[in-house]
CSV table of C-alpha atoms in Angstrom, one decimal:
chain,number,residue,atom,x,y,z
A,31,UNK,CA,-35.3,27.3,-149.2
A,32,UNK,CA,-32.1,27.4,-151.3
A,33,UNK,CA,-29.0,27.0,-149.2
A,34,UNK,CA,-25.5,28.1,-150.4
A,35,UNK,CA,-22.8,27.0,-148.2
A,36,UNK,CA,-19.2,28.4,-148.1
A,37,UNK,CA,-16.9,26.4,-146.3
A,38,UNK,CA,-14.8,28.8,-144.4
A,39,UNK,CA,-16.0,32.2,-142.9
A,40,UNK,CA,-12.8,33.6,-141.9
A,41,UNK,CA,-9.3,32.8,-143.3
A,42,UNK,CA,-5.8,34.1,-142.8
A,43,UNK,CA,-3.2,33.3,-145.5
A,44,UNK,CA,0.3,34.4,-146.4
A,45,UNK,CA,1.6,35.9,-149.5
A,46,UNK,CA,2.4,33.2,-152.1
A,47,UNK,CA,0.0,30.7,-150.5
A,48,UNK,CA,-2.6,28.6,-152.8
A,49,UNK,CA,-6.1,29.3,-151.6
A,50,UNK,CA,-9.1,27.1,-152.2
A,51,UNK,CA,-12.7,28.7,-151.6
A,52,UNK,CA,-15.4,26.2,-151.8
A,53,UNK,CA,-19.3,26.8,-152.4
A,54,UNK,CA,-22.2,24.0,-152.3
A,55,UNK,CA,-25.7,24.8,-153.2
A,56,UNK,CA,-28.3,22.3,-152.5
A,57,UNK,CA,-31.3,23.2,-155.0
A,58,UNK,CA,-30.0,22.0,-158.3
A,59,UNK,CA,-29.2,25.7,-159.6
A,60,UNK,CA,-27.5,25.9,-163.0
A,61,UNK,CA,-25.8,29.2,-162.4
A,62,UNK,CA,-23.1,29.8,-160.0
A,63,UNK,CA,-21.1,32.9,-159.2
A,64,UNK,CA,-18.0,34.2,-157.3
A,65,UNK,CA,-17.8,37.8,-156.1
A,66,UNK,CA,-15.7,40.0,-154.1
A,67,UNK,CA,-17.0,42.6,-152.0
A,68,UNK,CA,-15.0,45.7,-151.1
A,69,UNK,CA,-15.9,48.8,-149.3
A,70,UNK,CA,-16.9,51.7,-151.9
A,71,UNK,CA,-16.5,49.2,-154.8
A,72,UNK,CA,-19.7,47.0,-154.1
A,73,UNK,CA,-19.9,43.5,-155.6
A,74,UNK,CA,-17.4,42.6,-158.3
A,75,UNK,CA,-17.8,39.6,-160.4
A,76,UNK,CA,-14.8,37.3,-160.6
A,77,UNK,CA,-16.1,34.2,-162.6
A,78,UNK,CA,-19.2,32.6,-163.1
A,79,UNK,CA,-20.4,29.2,-164.4
A,80,UNK,CA,-23.6,28.1,-166.2
A,81,UNK,CA,-23.1,24.5,-166.4
A,82,UNK,CA,-20.8,21.9,-165.1
A,83,UNK,CA,-17.2,22.3,-166.2
A,84,UNK,CA,-18.0,25.5,-167.9
A,85,UNK,CA,-16.6,28.8,-166.7
A,86,UNK,CA,-16.4,32.5,-168.0
A,87,UNK,CA,-14.5,35.3,-166.7
A,88,UNK,CA,-16.4,37.9,-165.0
A,89,UNK,CA,-14.9,41.4,-164.4
A,90,UNK,CA,-12.0,41.0,-162.2
A,91,UNK,CA,-10.7,37.3,-163.1
A,92,UNK,CA,-6.8,38.0,-162.8
A,93,UNK,CA,-5.3,36.1,-160.2
A,94,UNK,CA,-8.2,33.6,-159.8
A,95,UNK,CA,-9.2,30.3,-161.2
A,96,UNK,CA,-12.4,28.4,-160.7
A,97,UNK,CA,-13.7,24.7,-160.8
A,98,UNK,CA,-17.0,23.3,-161.4
A,99,UNK,CA,-16.7,19.5,-161.5
A,100,UNK,CA,-20.2,18.9,-160.2
A,101,UNK,CA,-23.3,20.9,-160.6
A,102,UNK,CA,-23.6,21.7,-156.9
A,103,UNK,CA,-20.0,22.9,-156.3
A,104,UNK,CA,-18.0,25.8,-157.5
A,105,UNK,CA,-14.6,26.4,-156.3
A,106,UNK,CA,-12.6,29.8,-156.3
A,107,UNK,CA,-8.7,29.2,-156.5
A,108,UNK,CA,-6.1,31.7,-155.6
A,109,UNK,CA,-2.9,30.3,-157.0
A,110,UNK,CA,-0.5,32.6,-155.2
A,111,UNK,CA,-2.5,34.8,-152.7
A,112,UNK,CA,-1.5,38.6,-152.6
A,113,UNK,CA,-2.4,41.3,-150.1
A,114,UNK,CA,-4.6,42.9,-152.8
A,115,UNK,CA,-6.8,39.8,-152.6
A,116,UNK,CA,-7.7,40.4,-148.9
A,117,UNK,CA,-11.4,41.0,-149.2
A,118,UNK,CA,-15.1,39.4,-148.7
A,119,UNK,CA,-15.7,36.6,-151.1
A,120,UNK,CA,-19.4,36.0,-151.6
A,121,UNK,CA,-20.6,32.8,-153.7
A,122,UNK,CA,-24.0,33.2,-155.1
A,123,UNK,CA,-26.4,30.8,-157.4
A,124,UNK,CA,-29.4,31.1,-159.3
A,125,UNK,CA,-31.9,28.8,-160.9
A,126,UNK,CA,-31.2,29.4,-164.9
A,127,UNK,CA,-30.4,31.6,-167.5
A,128,UNK,CA,-32.4,32.5,-170.4
A,129,UNK,CA,-35.4,34.0,-168.6
A,130,UNK,CA,-34.1,37.2,-166.5
A,131,UNK,CA,-37.0,37.0,-164.1
A,132,UNK,CA,-35.4,33.7,-162.5
A,133,UNK,CA,-32.1,35.4,-162.3
A,134,UNK,CA,-32.4,36.2,-158.7
A,135,UNK,CA,-29.2,35.4,-156.9
A,136,UNK,CA,-29.0,33.5,-153.6
A,137,UNK,CA,-25.8,34.0,-151.6
A,138,UNK,CA,-23.8,32.1,-149.0
A,139,UNK,CA,-22.7,33.8,-146.0
A,140,UNK,CA,-19.4,35.0,-147.3
A,141,UNK,CA,-15.6,33.8,-146.8
A,142,UNK,CA,-13.5,36.9,-145.5
A,143,UNK,CA,-9.8,36.0,-146.7
A,144,UNK,CA,-6.9,38.2,-144.9
A,145,UNK,CA,-3.7,37.7,-146.9
A,146,UNK,CA,-0.6,38.9,-144.8
B,243,UNK,CA,-19.4,56.2,-165.4
B,244,UNK,CA,-20.5,53.3,-163.4
B,245,UNK,CA,-23.1,50.9,-164.8
B,246,UNK,CA,-25.3,51.3,-161.9
B,247,UNK,CA,-25.1,54.4,-159.6
B,248,UNK,CA,-26.5,54.8,-156.2
B,249,UNK,CA,-26.1,57.4,-153.5
B,250,UNK,CA,-23.9,55.8,-151.0
B,251,UNK,CA,-25.5,57.7,-147.8
B,252,UNK,CA,-25.5,57.2,-145.1
B,253,UNK,CA,-29.1,58.1,-144.7
B,254,UNK,CA,-29.7,58.8,-140.8
B,255,UNK,CA,-33.4,59.0,-140.1
B,256,UNK,CA,-35.6,58.7,-137.2
B,257,UNK,CA,-37.9,55.7,-136.6
B,258,UNK,CA,-41.4,56.3,-138.4
B,259,UNK,CA,-39.6,58.7,-141.0
B,260,UNK,CA,-40.1,58.0,-144.8
B,261,UNK,CA,-37.0,57.3,-146.9
B,262,UNK,CA,-36.4,57.4,-150.6
B,263,UNK,CA,-33.5,55.8,-152.4
B,264,UNK,CA,-32.5,56.3,-156.0
B,265,UNK,CA,-30.5,54.2,-158.7
B,266,UNK,CA,-29.6,54.9,-161.9
B,267,UNK,CA,-28.4,52.6,-164.7
B,268,UNK,CA,-26.5,53.3,-167.8
B,269,UNK,CA,-27.5,50.5,-170.1
B,270,UNK,CA,-30.9,50.8,-171.9
B,271,UNK,CA,-31.0,47.2,-172.7
B,272,UNK,CA,-31.1,46.2,-169.1
B,273,UNK,CA,-34.1,44.0,-168.6
B,274,UNK,CA,-34.7,43.1,-165.0
B,275,UNK,CA,-34.1,44.9,-161.7
B,276,UNK,CA,-34.0,44.5,-157.8
B,277,UNK,CA,-33.2,45.9,-154.9
B,278,UNK,CA,-31.2,43.6,-152.3
B,279,UNK,CA,-30.6,44.3,-148.6
B,280,UNK,CA,-27.4,43.6,-146.8
B,281,UNK,CA,-27.3,43.6,-143.2
B,282,UNK,CA,-23.7,44.4,-141.4
B,283,UNK,CA,-21.3,41.4,-141.9
B,284,UNK,CA,-24.1,39.3,-143.6
B,285,UNK,CA,-24.6,38.2,-147.4
B,286,UNK,CA,-27.1,40.3,-149.7
B,287,UNK,CA,-30.6,39.1,-149.7
B,288,UNK,CA,-33.5,39.9,-152.1
B,289,UNK,CA,-35.6,42.4,-150.8
B,290,UNK,CA,-37.9,42.7,-153.8
B,291,UNK,CA,-37.9,42.9,-157.7
B,292,UNK,CA,-38.7,46.1,-159.6
B,293,UNK,CA,-41.6,46.2,-162.3
B,294,UNK,CA,-42.4,49.0,-164.9
B,295,UNK,CA,-46.0,49.2,-163.1
B,296,UNK,CA,-44.4,49.8,-159.7
B,297,UNK,CA,-44.9,47.3,-157.0
B,298,UNK,CA,-45.3,47.2,-153.3
B,299,UNK,CA,-44.6,44.9,-150.5
B,300,UNK,CA,-46.0,46.3,-147.1
B,301,UNK,CA,-44.0,49.4,-146.3
B,302,UNK,CA,-41.6,49.1,-149.3
B,303,UNK,CA,-42.5,50.5,-152.7
B,304,UNK,CA,-40.2,50.1,-155.5
B,305,UNK,CA,-40.6,51.9,-159.1
B,306,UNK,CA,-39.0,51.8,-162.2
B,307,UNK,CA,-38.7,54.4,-165.0
B,308,UNK,CA,-37.3,53.1,-168.3
B,309,UNK,CA,-37.3,56.2,-170.1
B,310,UNK,CA,-35.0,58.1,-167.3
B,311,UNK,CA,-33.2,54.8,-166.5
B,312,UNK,CA,-34.0,55.5,-162.9
B,313,UNK,CA,-35.1,52.9,-160.0
B,314,UNK,CA,-36.4,53.9,-156.4
B,315,UNK,CA,-37.1,52.3,-153.2
B,316,UNK,CA,-39.5,54.0,-150.7
B,317,UNK,CA,-39.4,52.8,-147.2
B,318,UNK,CA,-42.5,54.2,-145.1
B,319,UNK,CA,-42.8,54.2,-141.2
B,320,UNK,CA,-39.1,53.2,-140.9
B,321,UNK,CA,-38.2,50.7,-138.2
B,322,UNK,CA,-34.8,50.3,-136.3
B,323,UNK,CA,-34.7,46.8,-138.0
B,324,UNK,CA,-34.7,48.3,-141.5
B,325,UNK,CA,-31.0,49.6,-140.7
B,326,UNK,CA,-29.0,48.1,-143.4
B,327,UNK,CA,-27.3,48.7,-146.9
B,328,UNK,CA,-29.7,48.6,-149.8
B,329,UNK,CA,-28.1,47.4,-153.2
B,330,UNK,CA,-29.6,48.4,-156.5
B,331,UNK,CA,-29.3,45.6,-159.0
B,332,UNK,CA,-29.7,45.3,-162.6
B,333,UNK,CA,-29.7,42.1,-165.1
B,334,UNK,CA,-28.8,43.0,-168.5
B,335,UNK,CA,-28.5,40.5,-171.5
B,336,UNK,CA,-25.2,39.6,-172.7
B,337,UNK,CA,-24.0,39.3,-176.2
B,338,UNK,CA,-22.8,35.6,-175.7
B,339,UNK,CA,-26.4,34.6,-174.2
B,340,UNK,CA,-27.4,34.6,-170.5
B,341,UNK,CA,-27.3,37.7,-168.3
B,342,UNK,CA,-24.9,39.9,-166.5
B,343,UNK,CA,-25.9,41.0,-163.0
B,344,UNK,CA,-24.4,44.3,-161.9
B,345,UNK,CA,-24.7,45.5,-158.4
B,346,UNK,CA,-24.7,49.2,-157.3
B,347,UNK,CA,-22.1,49.9,-154.3
B,348,UNK,CA,-25.2,50.3,-152.0
B,349,UNK,CA,-27.0,53.0,-149.9
B,350,UNK,CA,-26.4,52.8,-146.2
B,351,UNK,CA,-29.4,53.5,-143.8
B,352,UNK,CA,-29.3,54.0,-140.3
B,353,UNK,CA,-32.7,54.2,-138.4
B,354,UNK,CA,-32.3,55.7,-135.1
B,355,UNK,CA,-34.8,55.4,-132.0
């Protein structure tokens, strides 16, 4: 089974702090994604990456950046955390693009971030 | 209008009941469709893909109506363990290549003894 591992399950940070959320997948997937999930809003895409060193903005990229230096690792960075970034952050990966049937997402367990 | 819409519920049903969830999507260019299940405080996991011909997996049946842009999930003989949030998911092609995956906000199901 594909495993997607998020380094931190729970984080508490203060406003203005820099936050790193790490995600690693172990099945050589090309695509990696960062979502946030909030009650009533569902999952919203922050950023995604189809290849090493490649990134594209999702629907809500403001206040976030990402890094993909290696195929298996996709990091989400909050340069200056704010209270409205308190949320559940979910990393996901999928095999490849080009064939939609293959674009099934496997999620990590999530990182619950609280910004005070 | 949201790209993928679901009735948020909650649906409260007794064990053994049959329950149906509906989902509509706005983009007629959508190409593939899925139902994911998310347990409380857990990550979403793929439940089943949805095909135009309809597909069944045990007690679960998924249907797709492209003309009406409508997806359904039917659960027969509900079990307590079916209690979860069910997410409707649609993949649509992007103008720049690749696919965009859109999640519905989910429908909550509670199965009671």
